[in-house]
Short mmCIF file of C-alpha atoms in Angstrom, two decimals:
data_model
loop_
_atom_site.label_atom_id
_atom_site.label_comp_id
_atom_site.label_asym_id
_atom_site.label_seq_id
_atom_site.Cartn_x
_atom_site.Cartn_y
_atom_site.Cartn_z
CA MET I 1 138.83 159.98 32.62
CA LYS I 2 142.24 158.87 33.65
CA CYS I 3 143.27 162.45 33.74
CA VAL I 4 140.45 163.38 36.05
CA THR I 5 141.26 160.67 38.37
CA GLY I 6 144.97 161.69 38.27
CA PHE I 7 144.08 165.24 38.98
CA PHE I 8 141.91 164.42 41.99
CA CYS I 9 144.54 162.07 43.27
CA TRP I 10 147.07 164.78 42.94
CA SER I 11 144.91 167.31 44.78
CA ALA I 12 144.02 164.89 47.45
CA PHE I 13 147.72 164.16 47.91
CA MET I 14 148.52 167.81 48.14
CA VAL I 15 145.77 168.51 50.60
CA MET I 16 146.98 165.56 52.76
CA THR I 17 150.62 166.67 52.54
CA PHE I 18 149.60 170.24 53.51
CA ILE I 19 147.58 169.00 56.43
CA ASN I 20 150.42 166.81 57.57
CA VAL I 21 153.07 169.50 57.41
CA ASN I 22 150.73 172.04 58.95
CA ALA I 23 149.78 169.87 61.92
CA GLN I 24 153.32 168.96 62.72
CA SER I 25 155.25 172.13 62.46
CA VAL I 26 153.17 175.26 62.90
CA GLY I 27 153.67 176.63 66.36
CA MET I 28 155.56 173.52 67.48
CA VAL I 29 159.21 172.68 68.18
CA GLU I 30 160.84 169.29 68.29
CA ILE I 31 162.02 168.04 71.58
CA LYS I 32 164.92 165.58 71.55
CA GLY I 33 163.94 162.86 74.01
CA GLY I 34 166.15 161.37 76.69
CA ALA I 35 166.15 159.75 80.01
CA PHE I 36 165.69 161.68 83.27
CA VAL I 37 164.74 161.16 86.88
CA PRO I 38 161.51 163.09 87.51
CA LEU I 39 161.48 164.80 90.90
CA TYR I 40 158.45 162.83 92.00
CA GLY I 41 158.24 159.39 90.60
CA ASN I 42 159.67 156.10 91.62
CA ASP I 43 162.72 156.76 93.55
CA SER I 44 165.75 157.27 91.35
CA VAL I 45 164.13 155.43 88.46
CA LYS I 46 164.88 157.02 85.18
CA VAL I 47 162.04 157.75 82.85
CA LYS I 48 162.56 157.61 79.09
CA VAL I 49 160.94 160.29 76.92
CA ASP I 50 160.84 159.72 73.22
CA ASP I 51 161.34 162.52 70.69
CA PHE I 52 158.13 164.60 70.32
CA PHE I 53 156.77 168.01 69.20
CA ILE I 54 155.34 170.50 71.67
CA ASP I 55 153.55 173.80 71.20
CA VAL I 56 155.79 176.82 71.70
CA PHE I 57 153.07 178.66 73.52
CA PRO I 58 150.06 177.76 75.65
CA ILE I 59 146.75 177.88 73.81
CA THR I 60 145.34 181.38 73.83
CA ARG I 61 141.82 182.59 74.63
CA GLU I 62 141.47 183.71 70.96
CA GLU I 63 142.42 180.27 69.73
CA TYR I 64 140.05 178.63 72.23
CA LEU I 65 137.19 180.96 71.06
CA GLN I 66 137.68 179.67 67.52
CA PHE I 67 137.48 176.10 68.81
CA VAL I 68 134.16 176.61 70.44
CA LYS I 69 132.83 178.40 67.36
CA ASP I 70 133.78 175.27 65.39
CA ASN I 71 132.64 172.84 68.03
CA PRO I 72 129.37 174.00 69.64
CA TYR I 73 129.46 171.00 71.90
CA TRP I 74 132.19 172.71 73.92
CA GLN I 75 130.42 176.13 74.24
CA ARG I 76 129.83 177.07 77.81
CA SER I 77 126.09 176.52 77.83
CA ASN I 78 126.37 173.25 75.94
CA ALA I 79 129.28 171.55 77.79
CA LYS I 80 128.17 168.65 79.92
CA LYS I 81 128.79 169.00 83.58
CA ILE I 82 130.44 165.63 83.76
CA PHE I 83 133.13 166.98 81.43
CA ALA I 84 133.40 170.61 82.60
CA ASP I 85 132.28 171.91 85.93
CA GLY I 86 130.39 175.15 86.61
CA ASN I 87 133.64 177.24 86.37
CA TYR I 88 134.14 176.29 82.75
CA LEU I 89 134.89 179.57 80.77
CA ILE I 90 133.13 181.30 83.58
CA ASN I 91 134.59 184.74 82.98
CA TRP I 92 133.48 184.91 79.30
CA TYR I 93 130.81 187.47 78.40
CA ASN I 94 128.76 184.66 76.73
CA ASP I 95 129.16 181.44 74.78
CA LEU I 96 130.96 183.30 71.89
CA HIS I 97 132.36 186.46 73.44
CA LEU I 98 135.47 186.78 75.56
CA ASN I 99 135.37 189.11 78.59
CA GLU I 100 137.27 192.28 77.76
CA ASP I 101 139.36 192.76 80.91
CA THR I 102 141.79 190.05 79.78
CA PRO I 103 143.69 190.19 76.43
CA PRO I 104 142.66 187.66 73.78
CA GLN I 105 146.32 186.72 73.60
CA ALA I 106 146.48 185.55 77.18
CA PRO I 107 146.40 181.84 77.83
CA ILE I 108 143.01 180.19 77.98
CA THR I 109 142.16 179.06 81.54
CA ASN I 110 139.01 177.73 83.29
CA VAL I 111 139.04 174.76 80.95
CA SER I 112 138.60 171.18 82.05
CA TRP I 113 140.94 168.29 81.23
CA PHE I 114 138.26 166.82 78.90
CA ALA I 115 137.97 170.05 77.00
CA ALA I 116 141.80 170.56 76.73
CA LYS I 117 142.23 166.95 75.56
CA ARG I 118 139.49 167.34 72.99
CA TYR I 119 140.95 170.60 71.76
CA CYS I 120 144.25 168.92 71.02
CA GLU I 121 142.70 165.82 69.46
CA ILE I 122 140.80 168.04 66.99
CA GLN I 123 144.14 169.66 65.89
CA GLY I 124 145.48 166.14 65.34
CA LYS I 125 147.59 166.45 68.54
CA ARG I 126 147.28 165.30 72.12
CA LEU I 127 148.04 166.64 75.57
CA PRO I 128 151.68 166.14 76.71
CA THR I 129 152.32 163.48 79.25
CA MET I 130 153.44 164.55 82.62
CA ASP I 131 156.99 163.04 82.00
CA GLU I 132 157.15 164.98 78.67
CA TRP I 133 155.96 168.21 80.30
CA GLU I 134 158.37 167.97 83.13
CA PHE I 135 161.21 167.06 80.73
CA VAL I 136 160.77 170.26 78.76
CA ALA I 137 160.05 172.32 81.84
CA MET I 138 163.30 171.58 83.55
CA ALA I 139 165.09 173.72 81.01
CA ASN I 140 166.00 177.39 81.51
CA GLU I 141 167.30 179.72 78.85
CA LYS I 142 170.57 177.93 78.49
CA LEU I 143 170.44 174.43 79.86
CA PRO I 144 168.20 171.46 79.10
CA ASP I 145 168.26 170.51 82.82
CA ALA I 146 168.52 173.52 85.12
CA ARG I 147 166.93 171.91 88.13
CA THR I 148 170.08 172.26 90.32
CA ASP I 149 170.24 176.00 89.45
CA SER I 150 168.99 177.82 92.62
CA LEU I 151 168.14 180.91 90.65
CA TYR I 152 165.92 178.96 88.32
CA ASN I 153 164.05 177.41 91.24
CA GLN I 154 163.70 180.76 92.85
CA TYR I 155 162.25 182.14 89.66
CA ILE I 156 159.57 179.46 89.61
CA LEU I 157 158.77 179.84 93.29
CA ASN I 158 158.52 183.54 92.95
CA TRP I 159 156.00 183.09 90.21
CA TYR I 160 153.90 180.74 92.35
CA GLU I 161 153.57 183.58 94.79
CA THR I 162 152.65 186.19 92.16
CA PRO I 163 148.91 186.71 91.75
CA LYS I 164 146.95 186.83 88.47
CA THR I 165 149.78 186.07 86.04
CA PHE I 166 147.11 184.39 83.85
CA ASN I 167 146.06 187.86 82.59
CA GLN I 168 149.41 188.36 80.77
CA GLN I 169 149.86 187.64 77.11
CA ILE I 170 151.64 184.53 75.85
CA GLY I 171 155.26 184.91 75.16
CA SER I 172 155.80 187.30 78.10
CA THR I 173 158.06 184.97 79.92
CA PHE I 174 161.44 183.44 78.82
CA LYS I 175 162.21 181.28 75.93
CA ASN I 176 163.86 178.03 77.18
CA TYR I 177 166.63 175.88 75.80
CA TRP I 178 164.16 174.08 73.45
CA GLY I 179 162.54 177.30 72.22
CA VAL I 180 159.42 176.81 74.33
CA TYR I 181 157.81 179.81 76.11
CA ASP I 182 155.80 180.19 79.30
CA LEU I 183 156.12 176.85 80.92
CA HIS I 184 156.73 178.77 84.21
CA GLY I 185 155.38 182.21 84.75
CA LEU I 186 151.84 182.41 83.32
CA VAL I 187 149.68 179.47 84.08
CA TRP I 188 149.79 175.82 85.22
CA GLU I 189 149.07 173.30 82.48
CA TRP I 190 147.06 170.16 82.10
CA THR I 191 148.86 166.91 81.31
CA LEU I 192 147.43 163.82 79.66
CA ASP I 193 148.05 161.52 82.67
CA PHE I 194 147.63 164.07 85.47
CA ASN I 195 145.60 161.39 87.27
CA SER I 196 148.65 159.19 87.67
CA VAL I 197 149.83 161.22 90.58
CA LEU I 198 149.57 159.21 93.80
CA LEU I 199 151.03 160.98 96.72
CA SER I 200 151.17 159.08 99.94
CA GLY I 201 147.76 159.19 101.59
CA GLU I 202 146.62 161.02 98.42
CA SER I 203 147.19 164.74 99.01
CA ARG I 204 143.57 165.66 98.48
CA LYS I 205 142.32 163.42 101.32
CA ASP I 206 144.75 164.85 103.81
CA VAL I 207 145.18 161.49 105.42
CA ASP I 208 148.53 160.32 106.58
CA ASN I 209 150.01 156.95 106.07
CA ASP I 210 146.83 155.20 104.86
CA ARG I 211 148.16 152.37 102.82
CA ASN I 212 144.60 151.15 102.21
CA LEU I 213 144.01 153.79 99.71
CA PHE I 214 146.36 152.29 97.24
CA CYS I 215 147.03 148.99 95.53
CA GLY I 216 150.70 147.96 95.09
CA SER I 217 153.93 149.59 95.95
CA GLY I 218 153.24 153.01 94.62
CA SER I 219 153.50 155.44 97.42
CA ILE I 220 155.87 158.05 96.28
CA GLY I 221 159.05 159.28 97.86
CA ALA I 222 160.84 162.39 96.71
CA THR I 223 164.03 161.79 94.84
CA ASP I 224 164.98 165.42 95.49
CA LEU I 225 163.27 167.20 98.29
CA MET I 226 165.18 170.32 97.38
CA ASN I 227 162.78 170.96 94.57
CA TYR I 228 159.82 172.29 96.31
CA ALA I 229 158.53 173.78 93.14
CA ALA I 230 158.12 170.41 91.44
CA PHE I 231 156.44 169.04 94.60
CA MET I 232 153.89 171.94 94.29
CA ARG I 233 153.10 170.96 90.73
CA TYR I 234 152.60 167.18 91.49
CA ALA I 235 150.55 167.98 94.58
CA PHE I 236 148.34 170.26 92.48
CA ARG I 237 147.91 167.58 89.85
CA GLY I 238 147.01 165.08 92.59
CA SER I 239 144.34 167.48 93.94
CA ILE I 240 142.34 168.17 90.83
CA LYS I 241 139.71 166.26 89.01
CA ALA I 242 139.21 166.05 85.24
CA ASN I 243 136.13 168.22 85.06
CA TYR I 244 137.60 170.95 87.18
CA SER I 245 138.05 174.29 85.41
CA VAL I 246 140.57 176.37 87.33
CA LYS I 247 141.40 180.04 86.75
CA ASN I 248 145.16 179.60 86.64
CA LEU I 249 145.17 176.23 84.76
CA GLY I 250 145.58 176.26 80.98
CA PHE I 251 147.16 173.81 78.57
CA ARG I 252 149.18 173.27 75.38
CA CYS I 253 149.38 170.40 72.98
CA ALA I 254 152.04 167.89 71.94
CA LYS I 255 152.42 165.39 69.16
CA ASP I 256 154.34 162.10 68.54
CA LYS I 257 157.33 162.45 66.18
CA MET L 1 129.91 162.34 33.43
CA ALA L 2 128.46 159.93 35.78
CA ASN L 3 131.75 158.09 35.78
CA HIS L 4 133.54 161.27 36.81
CA ASN L 5 131.26 161.82 39.72
CA PHE L 6 131.80 158.26 40.82
CA ASN L 7 135.57 158.90 40.79
CA ILE L 8 135.29 162.03 42.84
CA LEU L 9 133.10 160.26 45.40
CA TYR L 10 135.57 157.37 45.46
CA ILE L 11 138.42 159.68 46.40
CA LEU L 12 136.53 161.94 48.74
CA LEU L 13 134.56 159.38 50.58
CA PRO L 14 137.46 158.00 52.76
CA ILE L 15 138.39 161.61 53.55
CA ILE L 16 134.84 162.40 54.58
CA LEU L 17 134.60 159.24 56.56
CA ILE L 18 137.84 159.96 58.39
CA TYR L 19 136.69 163.47 59.13
CA SER L 20 133.24 162.39 60.49
CA CYS L 21 134.85 159.65 62.61
CA SER L 22 137.24 162.08 64.22
CA ASN L 23 134.46 164.34 65.51
CA PRO L 24 131.83 162.13 67.05
CA ASN L 25 130.82 164.43 69.87
CA GLU L 26 130.70 167.58 67.91
CA LYS L 27 128.72 165.95 65.09
CA GLN L 28 126.23 164.67 67.52
CA SER L 29 125.25 168.05 68.87
CA ASN L 30 124.65 169.31 65.37
CA THR L 31 121.99 166.82 64.44
CA LEU L 32 118.39 167.16 65.71
CA LYS L 33 117.97 163.43 65.98
CA ASN L 34 120.84 163.11 68.39
CA LEU L 35 119.81 166.18 70.36
CA ASP L 36 116.68 164.27 71.42
CA GLN L 37 118.78 161.38 72.61
CA GLU L 38 121.01 163.71 74.54
CA GLN L 39 118.16 165.24 76.43
CA VAL L 40 117.35 161.81 77.77
CA ILE L 41 121.00 161.48 79.01
CA SER L 42 121.60 163.91 81.80
CA ASP L 43 124.46 166.30 82.01
CA LEU L 44 126.19 164.36 84.76
CA SER L 45 125.67 160.93 83.21
CA ILE L 46 128.57 158.64 82.41
CA TYR L 47 126.42 157.66 79.41
CA ASN L 48 127.84 160.79 77.69
CA LEU L 49 131.13 158.89 77.32
CA PRO L 50 131.37 157.74 73.68
CA SER L 51 133.88 154.97 74.40
CA THR L 52 133.28 151.32 73.47
CA TRP L 53 134.35 148.44 75.82
CA THR L 54 134.83 144.76 75.33
CA THR L 55 133.32 142.37 77.91
CA GLN L 56 134.65 139.15 79.31
CA ASN L 57 132.46 137.43 76.82
CA GLY L 58 133.94 139.29 73.85
CA ASP L 59 130.98 141.50 73.27
CA ASP L 60 131.45 145.22 72.45
CA ILE L 61 129.28 147.54 74.46
CA GLU L 62 128.98 151.25 75.14
CA LEU L 63 128.24 152.33 78.67
CA LYS L 64 124.86 153.74 77.65
CA ASN L 65 123.80 150.13 76.86
CA LEU L 66 123.67 149.75 80.62
CA ASN L 67 121.05 152.45 80.93
CA GLY L 68 118.39 151.53 83.49
CA ASN L 69 120.68 149.63 85.77
CA VAL L 70 122.29 150.63 89.04
CA LEU L 71 126.02 150.30 88.51
CA VAL L 72 128.58 149.36 91.12
CA MET L 73 132.00 150.03 89.58
CA VAL L 74 135.54 149.44 90.47
CA MET L 75 138.81 149.68 88.58
CA ILE L 76 141.27 146.72 88.97
CA TYR L 77 143.77 144.58 87.09
CA THR L 78 143.76 140.87 87.15
CA SER L 79 147.54 140.34 87.83
CA CYS L 80 147.23 142.53 91.03
CA GLN L 81 148.50 140.74 94.10
CA VAL L 82 147.81 143.15 96.91
CA ALA L 83 144.72 145.21 97.07
CA CYS L 84 142.58 143.97 94.18
CA PRO L 85 141.67 140.65 95.77
CA ARG L 86 140.38 142.73 98.65
CA LEU L 87 138.42 145.03 96.35
CA VAL L 88 136.99 142.01 94.68
CA ALA L 89 135.99 140.59 98.09
CA ASP L 90 134.36 143.94 98.86
CA MET L 91 132.33 143.68 95.66
CA ARG L 92 131.31 140.15 96.48
CA ASN L 93 130.45 141.14 100.02
CA ILE L 94 128.21 144.04 98.77
CA ASP L 95 126.49 141.56 96.41
CA ALA L 96 125.91 139.11 99.18
CA GLN L 97 124.31 141.64 101.50
CA LEU L 98 121.79 142.91 98.93
CA PRO L 99 118.25 141.59 99.45
CA GLN L 100 117.25 139.38 96.45
CA LYS L 101 114.50 141.85 95.34
CA ASN L 102 116.98 144.58 94.89
CA LYS L 103 119.45 142.59 92.75
CA ASN L 104 117.56 142.55 89.45
CA ASN L 105 118.69 145.92 88.15
CA VAL L 106 122.16 145.95 89.67
CA LYS L 107 125.34 145.35 87.71
CA PHE L 108 128.74 144.90 89.20
CA ILE L 109 131.32 146.17 86.92
CA MET L 110 135.10 145.70 86.99
CA VAL L 111 137.05 147.94 84.59
CA SER L 112 140.61 146.91 83.82
CA ILE L 113 143.41 149.47 84.25
CA ASP L 114 145.68 147.13 82.41
CA PRO L 115 144.04 146.62 78.98
CA GLU L 116 147.20 145.22 77.50
CA THR L 117 147.33 142.25 79.83
CA ASP L 118 143.63 141.88 80.53
CA THR L 119 142.30 140.42 77.29
CA PRO L 120 138.69 139.29 77.21
CA GLU L 121 139.94 135.70 77.69
CA ARG L 122 141.83 136.69 80.73
CA LEU L 123 138.91 138.58 82.20
CA LYS L 124 136.75 135.55 81.55
CA SER L 125 139.00 133.22 83.40
CA PHE L 126 139.34 135.77 86.25
CA SER L 127 135.51 135.87 86.49
CA ILE L 128 135.41 132.08 86.68
CA GLU L 129 138.11 131.88 89.34
CA ASN L 130 136.26 134.40 91.41
CA LYS L 131 132.79 132.77 90.82
CA MET L 132 131.48 135.97 89.24
CA GLU L 133 129.80 134.22 86.32
CA THR L 134 126.19 135.41 86.39
CA ASP L 135 124.96 138.22 84.07
CA GLN L 136 125.24 140.56 86.97
CA TRP L 137 129.05 140.68 86.68
CA LEU L 138 130.61 142.54 83.89
CA PHE L 139 134.36 142.84 83.24
CA LEU L 140 135.28 145.59 80.83
CA ARG L 141 138.43 146.33 78.76
CA GLY L 142 138.91 149.48 76.72
CA THR L 143 141.74 151.36 75.00
CA GLU L 144 144.43 152.84 77.09
CA ASP L 145 143.14 156.28 76.28
CA ASP L 146 139.47 155.49 77.07
CA THR L 147 140.59 153.84 80.31
CA ARG L 148 142.50 156.92 81.40
CA GLU L 149 139.42 158.99 80.55
CA PHE L 150 137.09 156.70 82.43
CA ALA L 151 139.37 156.76 85.49
CA ALA L 152 139.26 160.59 85.22
CA VAL L 153 135.48 160.45 85.45
CA LEU L 154 135.58 158.27 88.51
CA ALA L 155 138.48 160.35 89.97
CA VAL L 156 140.54 157.15 90.17
CA ASN L 157 144.25 157.87 90.01
CA TYR L 158 146.62 155.12 88.74
CA LYS L 159 150.10 154.69 87.49
CA GLN L 160 151.98 151.77 85.98
CA ILE L 161 154.89 150.97 88.34
CA SER L 162 156.34 148.04 86.43
CA PRO L 163 155.08 145.87 83.54
CA MET L 164 153.01 143.91 85.99
CA ASN L 165 152.30 146.29 88.75
CA PHE L 166 150.12 149.35 89.07
CA SER L 167 149.40 151.77 91.85
CA HIS L 168 145.78 152.91 92.00
CA SER L 169 143.31 154.49 94.31
CA ASN L 170 140.76 151.99 95.67
CA ILE L 171 137.31 153.39 94.98
CA ILE L 172 133.98 151.63 94.59
CA SER L 173 131.48 153.86 92.83
CA VAL L 174 127.76 153.58 92.71
CA PHE L 175 125.77 155.06 89.76
CA ASN L 176 121.99 155.48 89.62
CA LYS L 177 119.83 154.17 86.74
CA LYS L 178 120.60 157.34 84.82
CA GLY L 179 124.33 156.85 85.05
CA GLU L 180 124.91 159.67 87.60
CA LEU L 181 127.46 159.18 90.33
CA GLN L 182 125.72 158.82 93.72
CA HIS L 183 128.24 157.34 96.11
CA GLN L 184 131.92 156.52 96.43
CA GLN L 185 133.61 154.34 98.97
CA GLU L 186 137.33 154.93 99.17
CA GLY L 187 139.84 152.53 100.80
CA LEU L 188 140.05 148.86 101.48
CA GLY L 189 138.25 146.74 104.02
CA MET L 190 135.86 149.62 104.67
CA ASP L 191 132.50 149.24 106.13
CA ASN L 192 130.34 148.64 103.03
CA LYS L 193 127.12 149.63 104.88
CA GLU L 194 126.69 153.05 103.14
CA THR L 195 127.36 151.63 99.77
CA ILE L 196 124.81 148.89 100.26
CA GLU L 197 122.24 151.39 101.60
CA THR L 198 122.69 153.51 98.57
CA ILE L 199 122.19 150.59 96.21
CA ILE L 200 119.08 149.52 98.06
CA GLN L 201 117.71 153.06 97.89
CA LEU L 202 118.37 153.31 94.20
CA THR L 203 116.78 149.98 93.38
CA ASN L 204 113.69 150.34 95.48
#
């Protein structure tokens, strides 16, 4: 009897070890944290980012298909409107079949924040915070912080002007300093705290100088107006709601170290 | 033999439990019993949120426990110096202008965006200071994650500026008896007329 107990303890241990190793490292790289000044935050206040893991690639359509197969709650016809609006997976042929005009290896888009968040949670991960995402995304091929490189900024802005990049396969843009692909060039990505963006007058309301919309001292001034690209990202985050499913907005997952 | 089975169960049970706890939504949609319940809760209802909240009296509730009430909700934090007192005043003002006969099924709910500071005790004393002690007033505190998610549902944006200070959008939201968002008033010191009219309509 002791032997049986031992055996099962051993197998349980092995299974747990496997799950643990699996969840942490497959498809993820470690990001060594640090302090940086985000382009849009409190003026000149450094933000500290701890060490964490992040997915090398955005989640693909194929991977998301598997997720909805395993989790019927998130299939297009089952998803609650409060969590995913009418554009959720709108291009799919049906609940369990992708449309064929986009490769299965392209990033999943038309997913809401709730869906993206749940996807990561089920993998034992989470969405990256905005600070984490921006921290990794300021790297180019060679430098961890390439924000002052005009070519780098031009690359990003050129992408913002290129239509339909969401139809390309993952890995088709550059591999950055950390070994992470496609942060710029394919799709925009959800972050865990996208709803912490408070641009003055709140961008989505198109109201100037309305202090009454906010409590406290939080209206935001740019620490570096040069970086128009980052402004675009923050403005976009400030303009979307959590159940929106947008055709150029996907996600990837992160994990604490 | 029976002993062996017991051992297996003993080892597997925690694993099964962990697994089933991590998938509350997905599991729900698989069981017929819960499907019936879900049909009662509409697609756009906040009662779809599975989160649990603690009230100023230390009770744990889920939002769906409020089913059948018209909810007037706002997100605040008790250490707020600037806008929150005005939001609280707006809430009191709305309450004061409601005809008595419409008040029975209305709950005024303040959800804290600073769960770390706003313990149930603190929320309780805040409710006393602000003379919001009847059953009609509910102060809720959740986990940081559930709070962020709830704010996402209300489209309330917020950010911690310093340990004691947050920036947040000032929105008062009204939900009908099924938990569906009906009206939002954004900004401070606004005319509360539309909000009040909505509540009266929903409670008539």
